[in-house]
Each structure stands twice: as C-alpha cells, then as structure tokens.
Amino acid sequence: MKKILTSLFLSAAVAFGTIPAHAEDGDLIRYAIWSNPKGTFHPTLYFTDYDRAVIFSVFSRLVTLDEKQNPQPSLAESWDYSEDGRTLTLHLRKGVKWHDGQPFTAEDVAYTYQTEAAPDFPRDRSPFVKYLEGFEDYSAGKSDILPGIRVVDDVTVAFTFKAPYAAAFSHFADKPVLAKHIWDKISLKTWNEASEALRNPVGTGPYKFVEFKPDQYVRLERNDDYFGGQPRTKTIIFRISNTQTAQSELINGELDIAEISSWNERDLQTYRDAGLRIVEQPGTSGQYLPFDTRNPKLSDKRVRQAIIHAINRQAIVDRLLFGHGAIFNTNAHPDSPYYPADLDPYAYDPQKARELLAEAGWKDSDGDGILDRDGQKFVFTLNYPTGNRTRELSAPIIQQNLKAVGIETELVSADFNTTLAILQDPECSFDGVLMGGTFRPGIYDNNFWWERFTSPDLTGYADAFNSSVDPGVLRENIGAWLKGVNDEAIRVWLYIPNQGYVLGPKVTDYQSHPYEPFAGIQNWAVSR
Amino acid sequence: MTETLSHSTGPRAAGGSLRRLLQDPFFVIGAAGLSVLLLLTLLAPWIAPFSPDEGDLFSIEAPPGDGHLLGTDEIGRDVFSRLLYGGQVSVLIGLSAVAVQLVIGISLGAIAGYFGGLADAIVMRLTEIVMCFPFYAIAITLAAIFGASVWNVILIIGILHWTGLARLVRGEFLSLRERDFVRAARSIGVSRTRIIFRHLLRNASGPILVYATLAVANGILAEAALSFLGLGVRQPQASWGNMLSAAQSMRVLSYQWWLWIPPGAAIVLMVLSINFLGEAFQRVLNRRPAAPVADLVSRRGWRARLPVTKGSENG
Amino acid sequence: MLRHLLRRVLIAIPVLFGISLVVYLLVNLQPGDPFVGMVGPETTPAEKAELLRRYGYDDPLVVQYLRWLTRALAGDLGYSLQQGRPVTALIGERLGNTGLLAGAALVLTLVVALPLGLFVGLRRNGGVDLAVSVLSFVLVSVPAFFLSMLLIKVFAVDLRLLPTAGVTTIGADYHGFAHLRDVALHLVLPASVLALGNIAVLNRYLRASVSELVDQDFIRALFGRGIPRRRVIAPHLLRNAARPLITIVSLEIPALLSSALLTETIFNWPGIGRLSFEAVQGRDYPLLMGIVLFLAVVTLACNLLADVLYALVDPRVRLAP
C-alpha cells in the first residue's frame, strides 16, 4: 500500500516539479505563531498573544522592559515624579512619525489611555485606569474631563494617580500608543466592529503592517524611519502554524523562528541534527492549580498546604519538562525583585501531607486507603483544559500523587474556555483547576476571586504597595504580601516551563528576552 | 429482490446463510481478526502485566524491553497494558454508540415508514436537521456541554449518527408494508406492534445488520477523531483513540514507534475486521447482486447505504 | 418539476429553522460566554457581567434568539465580537480555500475512481480486483488524522517532496504559473486525505455497477459479436455510473465541508472548518451560528440538486414526495 501511495504522490510531485527551495528568502524572516490572530491589531483592545506579536512589532510603547524587567526609555525618553509621588510626567521623543507620515505627539499618548477610561470603552478596564485621578466620574459619564491625564505640551504628558502608583510602567510596557488621528474618527462604541481600522494598524514601531491573510500569515515590512534605527530585515512574516507540523516546517526551511513547544530531548536533538539552533530563557508563564477556598473540603489552609506537599512538582519538571523549568511558590516569578527568600518551599513530602490532613480531621477510618471525615470520603475533582500537552500529562501524575496520601482524584478535561468558565463564574463551586498564565512584571494583583478568597491582611499590604513609589515601602509590602499568599496556599504553584526558541540556520543576531520576545526585532537578520 | 429477504427468515434459509457466511473469505478473515482482538481485550485483567493507569515517572518513553512488552508512554505507563484495556473502551464505545443509533434510528424510522403521512414528515424533517449538523463542530459543542467521558462520547456519536439508520428502516418499511404478507397479516387483525416487530423489522433485519456492523467501525473511528481533538475518553483511562493521539508529534512518529504503531494497528485491524464482516453480511444476507447501485435510485433510503462506508467523515 | 422544486424549497424552511433553534440552544448551553477568553484574570465578575449586559448576552435566551433570527432573516448574520468583522465577511474570506480543497478532492476522487472502477469491474475476481478491494477496505479503516500525519511524515518530512502545511509558500511571492504550481503542491496532501476514502467507496460502487452490466444478457450478446469489451461497456457504464456519481458528489460536498475541520486543522488549511473550530472554542456565538446555517443551506441545496439531476438522468425516476 505504501508503495502504491508513494508512486502516486511521486508522480504528482513530478508533474509539478519538486517543491521550491527556499533560496529566494534573502531578506525575510518567518516567525511561527500557533493560532490565528483575531485581527484585533489595536493596542488597547487585543486579547490574544498572537495579535500581541503583531502589535508589538508595529506599534511602539512609552517604555519597554529590560532583562531585569526595569522600564527602559522608548517613546518616552525620560520621566519624573512630582514631590508627592502622585504625578508622573513623561517627556516624549521628538520627531517620531506614524507610519502614515503624521507626527506623533503627546495627544496620542493622552488619547490612548483616556479612551480606556471612557464610558463607552468596549472592553473590560485595566487596573491602571482605575487608579487615575477622577476615573470614577469620567467613566460613569458624570464628567467630561479626566484630570488624571494631562497634555502639558506636544512632547510632555502628565499622569496623576489617586495615590503614587508604581505599576503604571507595567501598563505602559503592555499597551502601546495608538494613533489619535485615526481612531478619533471612529465612535468609541463601535471600535470592536471597526474591522477596516483594526485590520490595517498604523503604528510608530519598527515594522509597518502590509497584509493579514486570515489563518495564513501577517506580513510586515520594515519602517525605514523607525526612531530606533532602520531594521535590518526587510520583511517579517508571522506564519500561522501549529505545534504538530512546526517541527517539520522548521527543518524543511518553511519557517525561520518558532517557540519550542516540547523540551523532549529527542525533539531538541532532531533540531540540532538538522542544523537548527536553540535559544533557552527563563519562562514567563506559570502553571498552577487554584483551589476553591470556600469549598468546605478546602477551606482549611492545612488541607491546601497538604495537597501542595503531596504533589511531586520537581518530578513533573524533571520528567515532563526534562528539567527545562522551575518551581515557584507564590503569585510571582522567582526572578521578581521582590520574591521573598524565606517562602515555605512546600517540598514534596507525602508524610507531612498526611500529617496536615490528619490535623484537619481527615483520617482513613475504614481502611480503604481513602481519607474520610464525618463519613465523607475525600474525593477531589481536578478540572483541566486540553490543548497543552504537558499540562494534560501532569493531571494523571497529580492524581497518582494525591492517591498516595489518600485523596481520590477524579480527572475532568474539557476545552480551554469551558474550564476557564468554572473559575470565572463566582457561583460555581469546584475543587481544583489546572490553569496557566503569563506573569506580568511589576503587577502584583490582590485579586483572588478565582480562588474565592479574600484576606484583610493581604489587602492591607496591597493597599500599601499600590499607593507608593518608594522602593523601601514597595519591597517591604510586596514581600509581605507574597509571603502571605504563599502561606495561605490558595493554589498549588506547579511549574514554570522555560521559554525556548528554535532558529533556522540562516538567522543571525537574534535577540530577545523574557517578556520581550520582540525586543531586538530591528536587529534580527538572515544571511543570504 | 426483497423476495429473497422474506425467504431468508425461514430456518432453512438461515442455515444456508450461515453456511454461505462460513464460506465467505471476508467473513472468515473478519471474524478471525475480530475474535483475536476481542479475546485479547477481554482477557486484559489476566494478561496485562501492569496496571494501565499507573505510571512510573522514572521510566518514561522507554522502548520495549525490561518487562514492558511495548515500552512505556509519556508518563511511564505500560503501553501493552493500556492497549489491552484501551481496546475494551474502544469496543464498548463502538457497540454502545450503535445501540444508541439503533434505538433512535429504528423507532423513528419505523414510525415514519409504518404510519407515513404527518409522522413521516415530522421524522424526516428531524432527520434532515440532524444530517445538516457539521459533525465535528457540533460534537465539540456537545462535549463542552456534557463533559468528556466514555458515556458522553457514546451519546455524542449516537445522537449525531442515527439518521442513516432511520432513513434505512423507513425505506425498508415503506417498501415492505404494501407487500402481500403484510397486507394479509393486517387483514386477519394482527396487532400493529406485532406487524412492526414480527413482520417488518424481521424482514428488514438484513440491511439493518449490515448497517449496524459498519456503524460499529465508524463509532470506533469517531472516538479516535474526537480523542485527537482532545474530547474523547478522559484520562487516565486508556482508549485506542486517546493512545493514538500521541501520533500528533513528529518525534513520536519518527522515533517512538511503540507509542503509535500498536494503537494505530489495533484500530485499523479492528475496523478492518468489522468492515469485512459487514461486507460478508452484505453479500450473504442482502444477496442483491448489484445492491448498492440498484438501491441508490430505488427509494430515498439510498442515502442510508452510503455514509457508513465513507472515509471522509470518520476522522 | 417546477412544482416539485418549489415544494422542496418550502420544506427546507422548517428544517433551517429547526437547525438554527437547536444549534442556538446548544451553543448557549456550553459553559462560558463570549467574553470568557477575552477578559484578563483581573477583571471582576461584576465587570464581566456589565460587558455581557452591554452586548445583550444577559437577555433571556428567547429574546436573544428572536433578535438573531430577525436579523438573519434580513440577511444579517451579525458581527463576530472577537474578530471585529461581519460573520458573512469571515465566511466569505475562507470559502474559496475550502472550495478549492473540496473541489480538488472531488476531482481526484473521480479521476482515480472512474477508470479504476471500470477496470476492476471488467476483471472481477482477478488479482488486481482483490488488491484494490483490500486496499479500499484498508483506506476506509484508517483514521483520517492518522493517515494525515503519516503522509506528512513520509512526503513532507522524510522525502521532502511536498510542503507540510498551508496554502502557499509563505514569503515566496510567486505569480502566474509558479503560484498555481505552488498552490497545487500544497493541495496534494490534504486533498489526497479527503479523496482516498471516497475513492475506495466510489470504486466499490462502480465495480458493482460494471459487474451487473457485464452479466446482462444484451451485453453478453454484444460481447459475443466480437465488439471490444471496452467499447460495449463505456456508454452503458456512463449512464449507470451517473447515479452513484450524482449521489457521491452531492453527498460529498456537505461531508467534505463538515469533515474538513480535522483536515484543515492538521494541514493549516485556512478554510471554513478551521474557522468553525475557532468559533466553537472561542464561544463566538454569531460566527458559529453563521457557519452552521451556511453549511445547512449548502447541504440542503446539494440534496435538492441531486434529486433534480436524478430526474434529468433518468426520466423514469419519479421525484420523491
């Protein structure tokens, strides 16, 4: 059968000649993305990583993040705080032009963030705008002016917050500046539906948008007038691929750069054998297992801590990620400057887990190997979404680990949004859910509604660090907050897979760093 | 030609059918293959060397050897044991999904074909509605509503695949109900249920058996396709479909044959055996020399015969 | 004939209505809502509820359905909230690709199955017949996704004869003939996967059809006069083959469209199937409704077309009530 098929396809291939070599690439880099962008190429409306990749290449931001996650000048050349720390004044770069030739000014900056606070803004609001002076009245339509944002002159813009707000830079690094002269013409209410403007973004970034072929690719051409210098590669194409075929496409030269989706040594060796290079960086997204802390089974902190002790997280990192990952123990990346050194590490310790469970009243009174309390067996339902192979495989491992301490686990898988809906519905009661998320440097969000959890202590720390820009105050309160979160064990912090990229043999001068995958895009090049 | 059908219900003809079946190479090969596979999966609790769900993280993706006849999977579970137990699940899904289809398809088809008129119109519209559903899109939606589990997979496949059977039964009934032996039965006052079950259904049993056989094969393939989309049988339970979904990775296809060849071969052999049986039943029980083509135009039931053997929708 | 057509079209209306009602219910019964994947983790339940209210997703289901229905009757399938584009435009921009794939699969099916069916029908029970029969059975017994992965491995990865996925070589900027060749090469694998199963089925029907013909007395008589078998068979075959062909083709189009989801996903083929996958997963209600309705119309239209063609091919066929 194989022979017949082979000859069938051989003849087809001969009829059309062999496949084109990739010799004519020259000035082109093809970068794999895993899913179709939604075509929402808009700095404050986008919601997928794939749209984000395009937006971050086409638009510029006020600041970018360096490798230590500190803000670096970009559209904003410098900044200073008022004496009370509440007003942040940004001094903008002069002479920057939008891709359509219009000048970039402070009006654009003010417009970008003011519309986020406007009553008709068609999306959920970012925490940033809620800290702006006068946000409530403005967003409710009671006032026409937002005193929190003020254009001083063409190249100066001032933000005033209700209290000093350190996380402002994280917002600036996440939401680029959009062109007022384009979006002002479109009613804010209908931004979601403005497909012409959404699909033809005009930015100030290193690359100009050329075309979006849905489900195929997004093509960008270099912006010769880019303020950061002329980009070296003429064309960047974001190619919509999938993790199943990307490996063959990389090896066949149909792709130049792709994220690594499996750290299996075999896969890495396959790349190396084909002359491809591998770049490895610390990961930027964590996998975790939030608990429903209102759930009577889990409302006791000791039970939650016991479950963390029971799960062999190191084994998951070693075996499923082949050692290419890290463990974390609170709601922040271990590389965060505020990550406390004295967190409870919740080492893998089934004995300790059993003790904690016993303290909380869970004992195996009928000798069937499953713990019970007041006649009820400890059955734990673990919901998890499909689509991430490592995460899917971690579920049966967790099940086995929990069984070893006497907890019977039921695994329930579903598509991503079905699983996410459990967390988002405050009426819904659950046991645990496997979920993942990207860390956002500089943002420490005192919001645990997925876990149905609040704590006055934690809120106190959060209020303190959200109303100060003093490094000492920040260090103390964020540290205490992270430690408090760690102690409450509101979720199992499972693992952080390393971030990796595979580069084609001709790609040179590739650079990027965690959180800024396109940091050096203007320097990326291909040898001919 | 339906004459042969009513004859075939007699004891003598039944014996003849069996003899003809036993002489049919398709039947012999299919039955042999099926028996071997079924025996292996049924004996799983005694043959399987390991627990199918328990993994050893320190021996993952191990090639065959060291007690693991077919190596271990990505989290160190014994592939051979999973293959045996997975077969039970796949067969269960294939058979039960057909049972669901039989229940819905025969009752609706019988109502439409026997009573005709308004009942027929309603049933046929309902059938058309379900036939117009794009299988995967609706299956994914149903999976989100019901959740992934063996029984829900069965339900999903059953709910979306009964239409062919309903049309088949309706077609058979339409042609049979005006035949002399049915008229005679009616005239001597035989009850409606008795006519439906004793006369009509029995005479339509040949085509139904053929259809149902092929539908089992389709059910197994549909489970595999749903598993590929991540919506099949939930972990840690094994099914051939969710084992084969490991074949999504080129690494597995290139270097780890023990992860995809066993479940792949098992599915293909199982489905092939069942299709062979279906072919043999078709030849022997239906005995219509050029049945497919003749049926295509003889009545609107033509649609029923086609989709079962079609490869395009079976994933 | 015309009356029959009109009748069938009228019958299609309740069917379409039923489909829209059932699918609307199913879509809304799924856990989650259109904003589930669009809001960040810091968005509170109250804020999300406000968004749902603003877009009318908190109205009773009946109200939402009637609103959708009224618009749909006026030809407006609504907006995809997530993609910021009218549903009709989203379907439109992918329709060509799916049409191309389905069309290529159909052509491939016919080109291979017709001669093969004739050949094995004339040489029944020979070695070739047996081989083709067994191969046909194997082809319908292999899960399509598995076959796809195997073909990719053999032809794209190992032999490097064909591209892995997509419609064109990205960034190559071919024009004219080079572009056509490029697209054709990308079509080979996905179209083959779709076609192989159908070839197997159609081939079996044709074989049966030819066998039946050969056994007919008047054909035997013609054979007896020494006229070449092929010359005798061909005209009759064409007429007899027309019926299964119409069936296969009219059934195949809807089946190809609905089963394209898997093939398109594996081969990154930017068509309706992938779009529907995206719509289900993203809870993009208006988009999914639009696609389902569109596919339903295509399916019903194909059924109708088949009926009409039967009547044209063979006037003896009474059109079904």
Coordinates of N, CA, C and O in Angstrom, one line a residue, chain C residues 140-188:
Chain C
V140 N -10.6 2.8 4.2 CA -11.7 3.4 5.0 C -11.6 3.0 6.5 O -12.4 3.4 7.3
S141 N -10.6 2.2 6.8 CA -10.4 1.7 8.1 C -9.3 2.5 8.9 O -9.1 2.3 10.1
V142 N -8.6 3.4 8.2 CA -7.6 4.2 8.9 C -8.2 5.5 9.3 O -8.8 6.2 8.5
P143 N -8.0 5.9 10.5 CA -8.5 7.2 11.0 C -7.8 8.3 10.1 O -6.6 8.3 9.9
A144 N -8.6 9.3 9.6 CA -8.1 10.3 8.7 C -7.0 11.1 9.3 O -6.0 11.4 8.6
F145 N -7.1 11.4 10.6 CA -6.0 12.3 11.2 C -4.7 11.5 11.2 O -3.6 12.0 11.0
F146 N -4.8 10.2 11.4 CA -3.6 9.3 11.5 C -3.0 9.2 10.1 O -1.8 9.4 9.9
L147 N -3.8 9.0 9.1 CA -3.4 9.0 7.7 C -2.7 10.3 7.4 O -1.6 10.3 6.7
S148 N -3.3 11.4 7.8 CA -2.7 12.7 7.5 C -1.3 12.8 8.1 O -0.3 13.2 7.4
M149 N -1.1 12.4 9.3 CA 0.2 12.5 10.0 C 1.2 11.6 9.3 O 2.3 12.0 9.1
L150 N 0.7 10.4 8.9 CA 1.7 9.5 8.2 C 2.1 10.1 6.9 O 3.3 10.1 6.5
L151 N 1.2 10.7 6.1 CA 1.5 11.3 4.8 C 2.5 12.4 5.0 O 3.4 12.6 4.2
I152 N 2.2 13.3 6.0 CA 3.1 14.4 6.3 C 4.5 13.8 6.6 O 5.5 14.3 6.1
K153 N 4.5 12.8 7.4 CA 5.8 12.3 7.8 C 6.6 11.8 6.5 O 7.8 12.1 6.3
V154 N 5.9 11.0 5.7 CA 6.6 10.3 4.6 C 6.9 11.4 3.5 O 8.1 11.5 3.1
F155 N 5.9 12.2 3.1 CA 6.2 13.0 1.9 C 6.7 14.4 2.2 O 7.4 15.0 1.4
A156 N 6.5 14.9 3.4 CA 7.0 16.2 3.7 C 8.3 16.2 4.5 O 9.2 16.9 4.3
V157 N 8.3 15.2 5.5 CA 9.5 15.2 6.4 C 10.6 14.3 5.8 O 11.7 14.7 5.7
D158 N 10.2 13.1 5.5 CA 11.3 12.1 5.1 C 11.7 12.4 3.7 O 12.9 12.5 3.4
L159 N 10.8 12.4 2.7 CA 11.2 12.6 1.3 C 11.3 14.0 0.9 O 11.9 14.3 -0.1
R160 N 10.7 14.9 1.7 CA 10.8 16.3 1.4 C 10.3 16.6 0.0 O 10.8 17.5 -0.7
L161 N 9.3 15.9 -0.5 CA 8.7 16.1 -1.8 C 7.6 17.2 -1.8 O 7.4 17.9 -2.8
L162 N 6.9 17.3 -0.7 CA 5.8 18.2 -0.7 C 5.8 19.1 0.5 O 6.4 18.7 1.6
P163 N 5.2 20.2 0.5 CA 5.2 21.1 1.6 C 4.3 20.5 2.8 O 3.4 19.7 2.5
T164 N 4.6 20.9 4.0 CA 3.9 20.3 5.1 C 2.5 20.9 5.3 O 1.6 20.1 5.5
A165 N 2.3 22.2 5.2 CA 1.0 22.7 5.6 C 0.8 24.1 4.9 O 1.8 24.7 4.4
G166 N -0.4 24.6 5.0 CA -0.7 25.9 4.4 C -1.1 25.8 3.0 O -1.3 24.7 2.4
V167 N -1.4 27.0 2.4 CA -1.9 27.1 1.0 C -0.8 27.4 0.0 O -0.7 27.0 -1.1
T168 N 0.1 28.3 0.5 CA 1.2 28.8 -0.4 C 2.5 28.8 0.4 O 2.5 28.7 1.6
T169 N 3.6 28.8 -0.3 CA 4.9 29.0 0.3 C 5.0 30.4 0.8 O 5.0 31.4 0.0
I170 N 5.0 30.6 2.1 CA 4.9 31.9 2.7 C 6.2 32.7 2.3 O 7.3 32.3 2.5
G171 N 5.9 33.9 1.8 CA 7.1 34.8 1.6 C 7.7 34.6 0.2 O 8.6 35.3 -0.2
A172 N 7.2 33.6 -0.6 CA 7.9 33.3 -1.8 C 7.4 34.3 -2.9 O 8.2 34.5 -3.9
D173 N 6.2 34.8 -2.8 CA 5.7 35.8 -3.8 C 5.7 35.3 -5.2 O 6.2 35.9 -6.1
Y174 N 5.2 34.1 -5.4 CA 5.1 33.6 -6.7 C 3.9 34.2 -7.5 O 3.0 34.7 -6.9
H175 N 4.1 34.3 -8.8 CA 3.0 34.9 -9.6 C 2.7 33.9 -10.7 O 3.6 33.1 -11.1
G176 N 1.6 34.1 -11.3 CA 1.2 33.3 -12.5 C 1.4 31.8 -12.3 O 0.9 31.3 -11.3
F177 N 2.0 31.2 -13.2 CA 2.1 29.7 -13.2 C 2.8 29.2 -12.0 O 2.4 28.2 -11.3
A178 N 3.9 29.9 -11.6 CA 4.6 29.5 -10.4 C 3.7 29.4 -9.1 O 3.8 28.6 -8.3
H179 N 2.8 30.4 -9.1 CA 1.8 30.5 -8.0 C 0.9 29.3 -8.0 O 0.6 28.6 -7.0
L180 N 0.4 29.0 -9.2 CA -0.6 27.9 -9.4 C 0.1 26.6 -8.9 O -0.4 25.7 -8.2
R181 N 1.4 26.4 -9.4 CA 2.1 25.2 -9.1 C 2.3 25.1 -7.6 O 2.1 24.0 -7.0
D182 N 2.6 26.2 -7.0 CA 2.8 26.3 -5.5 C 1.5 25.8 -4.8 O 1.6 25.0 -3.9
V183 N 0.4 26.4 -5.2 CA -0.9 26.0 -4.5 C -1.2 24.6 -4.8 O -1.6 23.8 -3.8
A184 N -0.9 24.1 -6.0 CA -1.2 22.7 -6.3 C -0.4 21.8 -5.4 O -0.9 20.8 -5.0
L185 N 0.9 22.1 -5.2 CA 1.7 21.3 -4.4 C 1.2 21.2 -3.0 O 1.2 20.2 -2.3
H186 N 0.7 22.4 -2.5 CA 0.2 22.4 -1.1 C -1.1 21.6 -1.0 O -1.5 21.2 0.0
L187 N -1.8 21.5 -2.1 CA -3.1 20.8 -2.2 C -2.9 19.3 -2.1 O -3.8 18.6 -1.6
V188 N -1.8 18.8 -2.6 CA -1.7 17.3 -2.8 C -2.1 16.5 -1.6 O -2.9 15.7 -1.6

